[in-house]
Every structure is written in structure tokens, then in C-alpha cells.
Amino acid sequence: MNLILKNISRLITPIGKKPVKGKDMNNLKVIVDAVLVVENGVITHVGDMKGYDEKFSSIAKPLTTNHKSPIIETIDCTGKTVLPGFVDSHTHLVFGGYRDNEFLWRMGGMSYMEIMQKGGGIAKSVELTKEATEAELFEVALDRIKELEKMGVTAVEIKSGYGLDKETELKQLRVINRLKKECKSEIVSTYMGAHSIPKSYKSRENGSGEYIDFIINEILPQVKKENLAEFVDIFCEKGVFSVLESEKLLTHAAALGFKTKIHADEIVSLGGAELAAKLGCTSADHLLRASEKGIKDLSHSNTIATLLPLTAFCLKEQFANARKLIDSGAAVSLATDFNPGSCFSFSIPLLIALSVIKMNMTINEVITALTLNGACAIDCGETMGSLEKGKQANITILKYPSENFLAYHTGINIVEKTIIGGILC
């Protein structure tokens, strides 16, 4: 299908194929009274409406030798804002069961240690994910992705990490790969077996180290053989995996050809941000307690700082210092961190509100973070994340005439239409 979006009140987009850093995150291209043309799923023109009839009459010419006319849809965007499709570059979307009781325990002041003693925590999700079939995991995840698409999301990263053993981790990854084939959204797969230390390893003197060796020797080669993941991630945190263990795993993963990510400095300032910059990870995620040096190192690197304000909100924790990261020159992206424990939410409207209200980001910075920088955080900046000629037609149409309504209409979904690869969702 070919599409023409005409009479766009405001078309707003970052420009380029690489992460946008620092103050440049606030600089977006804006076209008033714009037109955007899509042919065969790719953007072929972005400009103003002047001369529209003359310039684009050729799109209606037959595309086949038997002179059948192509299917063309024209969308009148009078009073609407058009943006690149949003990218949710950090989720744990495939898991079994729920932990709703745990959420209320936490709201009542219970510590994570106390929750684990009551049978909660990641171990509970591991148990429930092991029990679920691939078909069950797929159907629930597919519904979640469809809900994200309604909020303007056109690409989603999904991590494993609720299996920990080989069989269940591979099951999660196979579900993610089925989603790739059957979803409109672009799906990126991340292996994150190093999400927690399995019970069978915890009692050992070097349990976490032995588990890292198990991943390196037993699981990574199989994931690579079956081409089940593009990225490898690890939870670098006190009581989970050390900086040295994280470096060991990510170095081995990179040697096998995987791209790397890291859960860094969420609970304590451990040095995860510094490690991410040192190793050239695609992204360092969370960063609630990133050190001054960690922020400086990220600002001098190509590693994207992926911030997850929904998780900080749900945990009643301090928010990552987005202002310092941006002002220091780092590239910042935003994502939901949807998961069954610390953040059972993929609300893009709430994410935007928290980013503006609690992290002091401008609306332009938020748009850059959720589009081009989000795309770069999953290594897709070459093909998506901005509205430019030659890029995939992933487009979000808002109901209102300005991007300001994303924050002003606080916590409300104002997406009217989502277009993925030139196809209306």
C-alpha cells in the first residue's frame, strides 16, 4: 500500500541515523503544513504542502505492467501532529503469571528480601514461566505488543531472563522469535539469562561465577547456533553479578558476535556505567545511581543511556538524573522496562509525563529519546527512528496539533493512528 499524509499541522522529527547526544537532543526538525509520502513501506518524501498536487500526482500512476492502479490511501492530518514511531528499547515482555500481591506488599513497606522470603521476587516469575507453554507465553505477549502499538510504539526489544536454566531461557527466546514473524512491530531479541542467580547456584561459594561459566559454555553457543538473540544483557548489581563477572560475560558474548547491553547502577553505584562505556555496549540501562565518573564516561562514549522512569516510579525510588546525563553530552533514550515485578506497566503516556515532570526533560528531548535514540539503542537507527526519505515508514499520528500535548494531556494516550512499515495498525 502507498500512503500520502497531507495537511499535517506539525511534522516533528530528529534527523540522522546515529544517536543524538546532549543539547542536540532538543533540536528537532519541524515542518508546518507538511506532507509525507510512503511507497512500498518506505518514506519517499517529507516536505511542506506547497505544490503538493504537482509533485505527487505520479504516485497514482500504475505500478504494474498490466496497468492496474496501486492501492493508495490518503490521510488528511489537518489539526494533527506526526512523529516517528516510538521505540520501546527495554522490556521483559515474555513471562508467565503475575506478582500482584508482591506489588501491594512493597507499597506497604516490605523489603525485597522480605518479599523473597514470602516466595516472591524474580524466582516466582521463573517458576511461573517454566510452567507456561510456548503457546501461552506467545498469546499473552502478542496482546501486550498490540496494546503498545495503540500507544504509537512501532519497535520493541524483549529480553529473556525468567528461565535461568537452559530449557526455559531458550523457550522464551523462541517465543520472542515467533513474535518477530507474526507482529507488525519490529521485534529485537535479547538473551538475559544473567538476570538472577538460580537457586541451585546460590549456596555455592562461587555460585554467581559458576553460573556465568555455565552461560558462556552451555547457553550462549546454542543461542548463537539457533540465531535466537541479537543482544546479550546482564544485571550488574550488588548481590547479583559483579563488574568483573559482567565484563567476562559481555566480552565472551561480543566475541561470538552478539551486541551487548547492561543493567547498570540501579540499586547501588557499582560501576556498571563505566563498564558499559569501556566495553562499548550499545546501551547502559537504569542508571538511577550512576556515579559522576560513570556519567562522564557515557558522555564520552557511543553507549546510549536508557532511562526507565516507570520502574523508579513503581518502586518509589529516585529517578535517574536525565538532566545531568543530557547536559554532560550523553545520548539518552527512554523505555518502559515492562516486567512482572518492579514495573507491570508499559504506559507510554505515563512514561512521557514522568520524563517531563520528574526528570526535567523537554518534550523535544523526550521525543528524541523515544524515537531515534531508542532505535539506536536496539541498533536500528539506520532504518527507523526518524521521518526521512529512505527510512521505514514507522509513523505516529497524534490527535492534537502540537507535540506539547504529549505531556500537557498528562497520562492520556493521544495517539490516533500508528503506521508500521507503511501499514496502518
mmCIF file of C-alpha atoms in Angstrom, residues 33-389:
data_model
loop_
_atom_site.group_PDB
_atom_site.id
_atom_site.type_symbol
_atom_site.label_atom_id
_atom_site.label_comp_id
_atom_site.label_asym_id
_atom_site.label_seq_id
_atom_site.Cartn_x
_atom_site.Cartn_y
_atom_site.Cartn_z
ATOM 1 C CA ASP A 33 1.572 22.243 6.961
ATOM 2 C CA ALA A 34 3.525 19.189 5.859
ATOM 3 C CA VAL A 35 3.094 16.236 3.555
ATOM 4 C CA LEU A 36 4.690 12.794 3.878
ATOM 5 C CA VAL A 37 4.661 10.164 1.135
ATOM 6 C CA VAL A 38 5.145 6.412 1.621
ATOM 7 C CA GLU A 39 5.736 3.967 -1.212
ATOM 8 C CA ASN A 40 6.113 0.241 -0.600
ATOM 9 C CA GLY A 41 6.640 0.764 3.127
ATOM 10 C CA VAL A 42 9.415 3.337 2.746
ATOM 11 C CA ILE A 43 9.274 7.119 3.144
ATOM 12 C CA THR A 44 9.919 8.717 -0.255
ATOM 13 C CA HIS A 45 9.200 12.372 0.527
ATOM 14 C CA VAL A 46 8.874 14.678 3.531
ATOM 15 C CA GLY A 47 8.157 18.369 2.919
ATOM 16 C CA ASP A 48 5.628 21.156 3.017
ATOM 17 C CA MET A 49 2.287 21.119 1.208
ATOM 18 C CA LYS A 50 3.276 23.744 -1.347
ATOM 19 C CA GLY A 51 2.994 22.243 -4.810
ATOM 20 C CA TYR A 52 1.513 19.016 -3.424
ATOM 21 C CA ASP A 53 -0.724 18.249 -6.428
ATOM 22 C CA GLU A 54 2.054 18.658 -8.967
ATOM 23 C CA LYS A 55 4.725 16.822 -7.001
ATOM 24 C CA PHE A 56 2.799 13.720 -6.017
ATOM 25 C CA SER A 57 0.395 13.032 -8.854
ATOM 26 C CA SER A 58 2.942 10.449 -10.094
ATOM 27 C CA ILE A 59 2.309 8.226 -7.092
ATOM 28 C CA ALA A 60 -1.092 7.386 -8.565
ATOM 29 C CA LYS A 61 0.409 6.006 -11.762
ATOM 30 C CA PRO A 62 0.116 2.216 -12.229
ATOM 31 C CA LEU A 63 2.915 0.222 -10.625
ATOM 32 C CA THR A 64 2.338 -2.960 -12.639
ATOM 33 C CA THR A 65 2.728 -3.798 -16.315
ATOM 34 C CA ASN A 66 -0.954 -4.748 -16.609
ATOM 35 C CA HIS A 67 -1.843 -1.135 -15.769
ATOM 36 C CA LYS A 68 -3.689 -1.946 -12.553
ATOM 37 C CA SER A 69 -3.635 1.053 -10.238
ATOM 38 C CA PRO A 70 -1.805 0.694 -6.927
ATOM 39 C CA ILE A 71 -3.721 0.882 -3.682
ATOM 40 C CA ILE A 72 -3.313 4.419 -2.391
ATOM 41 C CA GLU A 73 -4.620 5.785 0.889
ATOM 42 C CA THR A 74 -4.606 9.470 1.623
ATOM 43 C CA ILE A 75 -4.858 10.541 5.252
ATOM 44 C CA ASP A 76 -5.854 14.112 5.974
ATOM 45 C CA CYS A 77 -3.862 15.194 9.027
ATOM 46 C CA THR A 78 -5.430 18.621 9.482
ATOM 47 C CA GLY A 79 -5.071 19.545 13.154
ATOM 48 C CA LYS A 80 -2.773 16.565 13.785
ATOM 49 C CA THR A 81 0.879 16.123 14.752
ATOM 50 C CA VAL A 82 3.006 13.489 13.035
ATOM 51 C CA LEU A 83 6.073 11.936 14.699
ATOM 52 C CA PRO A 84 8.327 8.943 14.098
ATOM 53 C CA GLY A 85 7.025 5.727 15.633
ATOM 54 C CA PHE A 86 8.035 5.259 19.258
ATOM 55 C CA VAL A 87 10.622 2.605 20.179
ATOM 56 C CA ASP A 88 10.409 0.688 23.469
ATOM 57 C CA SER A 89 14.030 -0.373 23.739
ATOM 58 C CA HIS A 90 13.905 -2.214 27.091
ATOM 59 C CA THR A 91 11.201 -4.721 28.077
ATOM 60 C CA HIS A 92 10.883 -8.125 29.728
ATOM 61 C CA LEU A 93 7.628 -8.749 27.910
ATOM 62 C CA VAL A 94 7.579 -12.574 27.742
ATOM 63 C CA PHE A 95 6.893 -14.172 31.126
ATOM 64 C CA GLY A 96 4.418 -16.410 32.886
ATOM 65 C CA GLY A 97 1.989 -15.378 35.601
ATOM 66 C CA TYR A 98 1.760 -12.261 37.755
ATOM 67 C CA ARG A 99 3.063 -10.850 41.032
ATOM 68 C CA ASP A 100 0.241 -8.503 42.017
ATOM 69 C CA ASN A 101 0.397 -9.387 45.713
ATOM 70 C CA GLU A 102 4.072 -8.506 45.729
ATOM 71 C CA PHE A 103 3.324 -5.024 44.393
ATOM 72 C CA LEU A 104 0.977 -4.321 47.297
ATOM 73 C CA TRP A 105 3.428 -5.807 49.808
ATOM 74 C CA ARG A 106 6.038 -3.385 48.507
ATOM 75 C CA MET A 107 3.635 -0.450 48.741
ATOM 76 C CA GLY A 108 3.083 -1.446 52.352
ATOM 77 C CA GLY A 109 6.790 -1.066 53.074
ATOM 78 C CA MET A 110 8.014 -4.658 52.726
ATOM 79 C CA SER A 111 11.628 -5.006 51.591
ATOM 80 C CA TYR A 112 12.673 -7.104 48.603
ATOM 81 C CA MET A 113 14.373 -9.566 50.963
ATOM 82 C CA GLU A 114 11.118 -9.981 52.890
ATOM 83 C CA ILE A 115 9.229 -10.436 49.625
ATOM 84 C CA MET A 116 11.636 -13.182 48.554
ATOM 85 C CA GLN A 117 11.177 -14.892 51.928
ATOM 86 C CA LYS A 118 7.429 -14.973 51.169
ATOM 87 C CA GLY A 119 8.120 -16.676 47.835
ATOM 88 C CA GLY A 120 8.118 -13.571 45.644
ATOM 89 C CA GLY A 121 10.770 -11.867 43.541
ATOM 90 C CA ILE A 122 12.297 -12.974 40.257
ATOM 91 C CA ALA A 123 12.256 -16.593 41.495
ATOM 92 C CA LYS A 124 8.444 -16.521 41.423
ATOM 93 C CA SER A 125 8.389 -15.398 37.802
ATOM 94 C CA VAL A 126 10.963 -18.071 36.953
ATOM 95 C CA GLU A 127 8.689 -20.715 38.458
ATOM 96 C CA LEU A 128 5.612 -19.458 36.586
ATOM 97 C CA THR A 129 7.458 -19.058 33.288
ATOM 98 C CA LYS A 130 8.751 -22.629 33.497
ATOM 99 C CA GLU A 131 5.171 -23.828 33.963
ATOM 100 C CA ALA A 132 3.804 -21.875 30.968
ATOM 101 C CA THR A 133 3.759 -23.343 27.467
ATOM 102 C CA GLU A 134 5.256 -21.552 24.470
ATOM 103 C CA ALA A 135 1.739 -21.068 23.104
ATOM 104 C CA GLU A 136 0.546 -19.455 26.350
ATOM 105 C CA LEU A 137 3.556 -17.142 26.516
ATOM 106 C CA PHE A 138 3.119 -16.158 22.873
ATOM 107 C CA GLU A 139 -0.579 -15.273 23.095
ATOM 108 C CA VAL A 140 -0.171 -13.053 26.160
ATOM 109 C CA ALA A 141 2.892 -11.325 24.714
ATOM 110 C CA LEU A 142 1.141 -10.715 21.388
ATOM 111 C CA ASP A 143 -1.718 -8.946 23.175
ATOM 112 C CA ARG A 144 0.793 -6.761 25.026
ATOM 113 C CA ILE A 145 2.503 -5.746 21.796
ATOM 114 C CA LYS A 146 -0.843 -4.829 20.235
ATOM 115 C CA GLU A 147 -1.541 -2.569 23.217
ATOM 116 C CA LEU A 148 1.854 -0.910 22.788
ATOM 117 C CA GLU A 149 1.107 -0.313 19.109
ATOM 118 C CA LYS A 150 -2.043 1.576 20.092
ATOM 119 C CA MET A 151 0.229 3.964 22.024
ATOM 120 C CA GLY A 152 2.426 4.657 18.997
ATOM 121 C CA VAL A 153 5.113 2.028 19.587
ATOM 122 C CA THR A 154 6.472 0.505 16.376
ATOM 123 C CA ALA A 155 9.537 -1.395 17.644
ATOM 124 C CA VAL A 156 10.078 -3.381 20.846
ATOM 125 C CA GLU A 157 13.107 -5.006 22.454
ATOM 126 C CA ILE A 158 12.267 -8.112 24.507
ATOM 127 C CA LYS A 159 14.593 -9.850 26.992
ATOM 128 C CA SER A 160 14.579 -13.384 28.316
ATOM 129 C CA GLY A 161 15.658 -13.895 31.924
ATOM 130 C CA TYR A 162 12.721 -15.662 33.587
ATOM 131 C CA GLY A 163 14.039 -19.138 32.968
ATOM 132 C CA LEU A 164 17.695 -19.052 34.073
ATOM 133 C CA ASP A 165 18.016 -22.718 33.108
ATOM 134 C CA LYS A 166 18.836 -23.596 29.512
ATOM 135 C CA GLU A 167 15.489 -25.065 28.528
ATOM 136 C CA THR A 168 13.307 -22.210 29.764
ATOM 137 C CA GLU A 169 15.595 -19.463 28.512
ATOM 138 C CA LEU A 170 15.533 -20.998 25.034
ATOM 139 C CA LYS A 171 11.743 -21.306 25.309
ATOM 140 C CA GLN A 172 11.432 -17.582 25.980
ATOM 141 C CA LEU A 173 13.752 -16.743 23.096
ATOM 142 C CA ARG A 174 11.805 -18.972 20.709
ATOM 143 C CA VAL A 175 8.605 -17.185 21.701
ATOM 144 C CA ILE A 176 10.291 -13.845 21.005
ATOM 145 C CA ASN A 177 11.391 -15.084 17.599
ATOM 146 C CA ARG A 178 7.854 -16.223 16.774
ATOM 147 C CA LEU A 179 6.673 -12.733 17.703
ATOM 148 C CA LYS A 180 9.191 -11.342 15.195
ATOM 149 C CA LYS A 181 7.476 -13.308 12.451
ATOM 150 C CA GLU A 182 3.872 -12.585 13.403
ATOM 151 C CA CYS A 183 3.889 -8.990 14.713
ATOM 152 C CA LYS A 184 3.669 -5.799 12.722
ATOM 153 C CA SER A 185 6.143 -4.207 15.127
ATOM 154 C CA GLU A 186 9.873 -4.639 14.731
ATOM 155 C CA ILE A 187 10.964 -7.059 17.481
ATOM 156 C CA VAL A 188 14.525 -7.276 18.783
ATOM 157 C CA SER A 189 15.569 -10.215 20.970
ATOM 158 C CA THR A 190 17.940 -10.074 23.944
ATOM 159 C CA TYR A 191 19.259 -13.063 25.886
ATOM 160 C CA MET A 192 19.402 -12.185 29.578
ATOM 161 C CA GLY A 193 19.951 -15.425 31.434
ATOM 162 C CA ALA A 194 22.203 -13.405 33.751
ATOM 163 C CA HIS A 195 19.148 -11.768 35.322
ATOM 164 C CA SER A 196 19.493 -13.509 38.677
ATOM 165 C CA ILE A 197 21.455 -16.344 40.283
ATOM 166 C CA PRO A 198 19.498 -19.620 40.157
ATOM 167 C CA LYS A 199 18.665 -21.297 43.443
ATOM 168 C CA SER A 200 20.873 -24.270 42.602
ATOM 169 C CA TYR A 201 23.926 -21.964 42.438
ATOM 170 C CA LYS A 202 23.242 -19.636 45.366
ATOM 171 C CA SER A 203 24.522 -21.968 48.052
ATOM 172 C CA ARG A 204 27.893 -22.428 46.346
ATOM 173 C CA GLU A 205 30.945 -20.429 47.352
ATOM 174 C CA ASN A 206 31.351 -19.021 43.836
ATOM 175 C CA GLY A 207 27.779 -19.562 42.649
ATOM 176 C CA SER A 208 27.468 -16.463 40.513
ATOM 177 C CA GLY A 209 30.801 -17.112 38.822
ATOM 178 C CA GLU A 210 29.916 -20.750 38.141
ATOM 179 C CA TYR A 211 26.604 -19.654 36.652
ATOM 180 C CA ILE A 212 28.381 -17.197 34.343
ATOM 181 C CA ASP A 213 30.615 -20.067 33.200
ATOM 182 C CA PHE A 214 27.515 -22.189 32.561
ATOM 183 C CA ILE A 215 26.041 -19.418 30.405
ATOM 184 C CA ILE A 216 29.273 -18.991 28.455
ATOM 185 C CA ASN A 217 29.856 -22.704 27.887
ATOM 186 C CA GLU A 218 26.332 -24.093 27.565
ATOM 187 C CA ILE A 219 23.799 -21.451 26.594
ATOM 188 C CA LEU A 220 25.484 -18.753 24.502
ATOM 189 C CA PRO A 221 26.697 -21.244 21.852
ATOM 190 C CA GLN A 222 23.157 -22.634 21.495
ATOM 191 C CA VAL A 223 21.580 -19.181 21.296
ATOM 192 C CA LYS A 224 24.097 -18.305 18.601
ATOM 193 C CA LYS A 225 23.573 -21.573 16.721
ATOM 194 C CA GLU A 226 19.799 -21.053 16.563
ATOM 195 C CA ASN A 227 20.149 -17.293 15.944
ATOM 196 C CA LEU A 228 17.755 -16.579 18.804
ATOM 197 C CA ALA A 229 19.068 -13.209 20.001
ATOM 198 C CA GLU A 230 20.801 -10.109 18.723
ATOM 199 C CA PHE A 231 21.864 -8.854 22.158
ATOM 200 C CA VAL A 232 23.175 -10.210 25.451
ATOM 201 C CA ASP A 233 22.375 -8.377 28.696
ATOM 202 C CA ILE A 234 23.354 -8.823 32.367
ATOM 203 C CA PHE A 235 22.148 -7.470 35.713
ATOM 204 C CA CYS A 236 25.325 -5.873 37.071
ATOM 205 C CA GLU A 237 24.330 -5.159 40.651
ATOM 206 C CA LYS A 238 25.333 -5.780 44.270
ATOM 207 C CA GLY A 239 24.190 -9.236 45.297
ATOM 208 C CA VAL A 240 23.726 -10.327 41.684
ATOM 209 C CA PHE A 241 26.629 -10.094 39.196
ATOM 210 C CA SER A 242 29.810 -8.141 39.831
ATOM 211 C CA VAL A 243 31.533 -5.777 37.427
ATOM 212 C CA LEU A 244 34.197 -8.430 36.748
ATOM 213 C CA GLU A 245 31.605 -11.138 36.100
ATOM 214 C CA SER A 246 29.671 -8.774 33.860
ATOM 215 C CA GLU A 247 32.800 -7.912 31.901
ATOM 216 C CA LYS A 248 33.617 -11.593 31.480
ATOM 217 C CA LEU A 249 30.177 -12.483 30.107
ATOM 218 C CA LEU A 250 29.803 -9.464 27.836
ATOM 219 C CA THR A 251 33.322 -9.878 26.447
ATOM 220 C CA HIS A 252 32.599 -13.509 25.553
ATOM 221 C CA ALA A 253 29.238 -12.522 24.060
ATOM 222 C CA ALA A 254 30.846 -9.853 21.899
ATOM 223 C CA ALA A 255 33.456 -12.341 20.703
ATOM 224 C CA LEU A 256 30.608 -14.575 19.499
ATOM 225 C CA GLY A 257 29.127 -11.677 17.536
ATOM 226 C CA PHE A 258 26.388 -10.570 19.935
ATOM 227 C CA LYS A 259 25.741 -6.912 20.622
ATOM 228 C CA THR A 260 25.701 -6.067 24.325
ATOM 229 C CA LYS A 261 23.607 -4.236 26.893
ATOM 230 C CA ILE A 262 23.894 -3.922 30.665
ATOM 231 C CA HIS A 263 21.531 -3.274 33.586
ATOM 232 C CA ALA A 264 23.732 -0.754 35.385
ATOM 233 C CA ASP A 265 23.759 1.139 38.686
ATOM 234 C CA GLU A 266 20.079 0.686 39.501
ATOM 235 C CA ILE A 267 20.306 -0.006 43.238
ATOM 236 C CA VAL A 268 23.884 0.949 44.127
ATOM 237 C CA SER A 269 26.659 2.790 42.320
ATOM 238 C CA LEU A 270 28.660 -0.282 41.348
ATOM 239 C CA GLY A 271 30.449 0.877 38.192
ATOM 240 C CA GLY A 272 28.133 -0.530 35.551
ATOM 241 C CA ALA A 273 28.004 2.728 33.597
ATOM 242 C CA GLU A 274 31.802 2.859 33.484
ATOM 243 C CA LEU A 275 31.932 -0.751 32.295
ATOM 244 C CA ALA A 276 29.363 -0.108 29.569
ATOM 245 C CA ALA A 277 31.427 2.775 28.207
ATOM 246 C CA LYS A 278 34.641 0.752 28.449
ATOM 247 C CA LEU A 279 33.196 -2.205 26.535
ATOM 248 C CA GLY A 280 31.273 -0.103 24.024
ATOM 249 C CA CYS A 281 27.905 -1.590 24.976
ATOM 250 C CA THR A 282 25.034 -0.442 22.803
ATOM 251 C CA SER A 283 23.211 0.751 25.916
ATOM 252 C CA ALA A 284 23.509 1.034 29.687
ATOM 253 C CA ASP A 285 20.076 0.847 31.301
ATOM 254 C CA HIS A 286 18.506 2.134 34.568
ATOM 255 C CA LEU A 287 21.403 4.326 35.880
ATOM 256 C CA LEU A 288 19.484 5.621 38.911
ATOM 257 C CA ARG A 289 22.719 5.739 40.869
ATOM 258 C CA ALA A 290 25.305 6.234 38.159
ATOM 259 C CA SER A 291 28.411 7.935 39.503
ATOM 260 C CA GLU A 292 29.852 11.229 38.289
ATOM 261 C CA LYS A 293 32.560 9.255 36.523
ATOM 262 C CA GLY A 294 30.005 6.893 35.029
ATOM 263 C CA ILE A 295 28.030 9.799 33.585
ATOM 264 C CA LYS A 296 31.208 11.387 32.241
ATOM 265 C CA ASP A 297 32.323 8.103 30.679
ATOM 266 C CA LEU A 298 28.949 7.630 28.997
ATOM 267 C CA SER A 299 29.020 11.189 27.648
ATOM 268 C CA HIS A 300 32.394 10.471 26.021
ATOM 269 C CA SER A 301 31.219 7.176 24.513
ATOM 270 C CA ASN A 302 28.700 5.963 21.948
ATOM 271 C CA THR A 303 26.831 3.969 24.590
ATOM 272 C CA ILE A 304 23.239 5.111 24.994
ATOM 273 C CA ALA A 305 21.903 5.823 28.491
ATOM 274 C CA THR A 306 18.488 4.146 28.557
ATOM 275 C CA LEU A 307 16.359 5.541 31.380
ATOM 276 C CA LEU A 308 13.342 3.732 32.820
ATOM 277 C CA PRO A 309 11.251 6.188 34.847
ATOM 278 C CA LEU A 310 8.221 3.890 35.159
ATOM 279 C CA THR A 311 10.319 1.489 37.237
ATOM 280 C CA ALA A 312 11.604 4.223 39.545
ATOM 281 C CA PHE A 313 8.008 5.410 39.962
ATOM 282 C CA CYS A 314 6.644 1.939 40.764
ATOM 283 C CA LEU A 315 9.479 1.268 43.215
ATOM 284 C CA LYS A 316 9.159 4.724 44.799
ATOM 285 C CA GLU A 317 12.864 5.256 44.125
ATOM 286 C CA GLN A 318 14.790 8.308 42.992
ATOM 287 C CA PHE A 319 14.725 8.939 39.248
ATOM 288 C CA ALA A 320 17.789 8.731 37.034
ATOM 289 C CA ASN A 321 19.499 12.078 36.573
ATOM 290 C CA ALA A 322 18.421 12.696 32.980
ATOM 291 C CA ARG A 323 19.302 16.369 33.186
ATOM 292 C CA LYS A 324 22.912 15.717 34.179
ATOM 293 C CA LEU A 325 23.297 12.990 31.561
ATOM 294 C CA ILE A 326 21.996 15.214 28.771
ATOM 295 C CA ASP A 327 23.817 18.334 29.943
ATOM 296 C CA SER A 328 27.036 16.292 30.123
ATOM 297 C CA GLY A 329 26.634 15.289 26.497
ATOM 298 C CA ALA A 330 25.284 11.734 26.750
ATOM 299 C CA ALA A 331 22.747 10.217 24.366
ATOM 300 C CA VAL A 332 19.603 9.344 26.350
ATOM 301 C CA SER A 333 16.784 7.012 25.372
ATOM 302 C CA LEU A 334 13.603 6.130 27.257
ATOM 303 C CA ALA A 335 11.885 2.762 27.644
ATOM 304 C CA THR A 336 9.201 1.136 29.783
ATOM 305 C CA ASP A 337 11.053 -1.811 31.419
ATOM 306 C CA PHE A 338 7.726 -3.677 31.411
ATOM 307 C CA ASN A 339 8.129 -6.738 33.654
ATOM 308 C CA PRO A 340 6.112 -8.762 36.177
ATOM 309 C CA GLY A 341 7.840 -7.428 39.290
ATOM 310 C CA SER A 342 9.229 -3.929 39.512
ATOM 311 C CA CYS A 343 7.195 -2.389 36.661
ATOM 312 C CA PHE A 344 3.994 -4.035 35.474
ATOM 313 C CA SER A 345 3.309 -1.114 33.152
ATOM 314 C CA PHE A 346 4.007 -0.243 29.531
ATOM 315 C CA SER A 347 2.159 3.060 29.617
ATOM 316 C CA ILE A 348 3.890 5.332 27.131
ATOM 317 C CA PRO A 349 1.743 8.338 28.215
ATOM 318 C CA LEU A 350 2.805 7.896 31.856
ATOM 319 C CA LEU A 351 6.418 7.385 30.764
ATOM 320 C CA ILE A 352 6.341 10.704 28.909
ATOM 321 C CA ALA A 353 4.714 12.509 31.839
ATOM 322 C CA LEU A 354 7.304 11.229 34.323
ATOM 323 C CA SER A 355 10.156 12.131 31.983
ATOM 324 C CA VAL A 356 8.966 15.726 31.766
ATOM 325 C CA ILE A 357 7.664 16.213 35.313
ATOM 326 C CA LYS A 358 10.114 14.146 37.352
ATOM 327 C CA MET A 359 13.251 14.046 35.185
ATOM 328 C CA ASN A 360 13.009 17.614 33.863
ATOM 329 C CA MET A 361 13.350 16.646 30.208
ATOM 330 C CA THR A 362 11.976 18.916 27.495
ATOM 331 C CA ILE A 363 9.305 17.478 25.219
ATOM 332 C CA ASN A 364 11.784 17.607 22.327
ATOM 333 C CA GLU A 365 14.309 15.593 24.348
ATOM 334 C CA VAL A 366 11.606 13.061 25.185
ATOM 335 C CA ILE A 367 10.685 12.695 21.512
ATOM 336 C CA THR A 368 14.332 12.191 20.539
ATOM 337 C CA ALA A 369 14.759 9.657 23.349
ATOM 338 C CA LEU A 370 11.670 7.672 22.336
ATOM 339 C CA THR A 371 12.384 7.687 18.608
ATOM 340 C CA LEU A 372 15.857 7.949 17.086
ATOM 341 C CA ASN A 373 17.830 7.285 20.269
ATOM 342 C CA GLY A 374 15.505 4.414 21.126
ATOM 343 C CA ALA A 375 16.067 2.989 17.658
ATOM 344 C CA CYS A 376 19.831 3.324 18.096
ATOM 345 C CA ALA A 377 19.573 1.588 21.486
ATOM 346 C CA ILE A 378 18.468 -1.531 19.577
ATOM 347 C CA ASP A 379 20.866 -0.840 16.684
ATOM 348 C CA CYS A 380 18.085 0.101 14.261
ATOM 349 C CA GLY A 381 18.921 3.773 13.693
ATOM 350 C CA GLU A 382 19.841 3.110 10.060
ATOM 351 C CA THR A 383 16.280 2.113 9.185
ATOM 352 C CA MET A 384 13.941 3.762 11.702
ATOM 353 C CA GLY A 385 13.608 6.415 14.401
ATOM 354 C CA SER A 386 13.127 9.467 12.179
ATOM 355 C CA LEU A 387 10.893 10.656 9.338
ATOM 356 C CA GLU A 388 13.347 10.898 6.456
ATOM 357 C CA LYS A 389 13.484 9.753 2.856
#
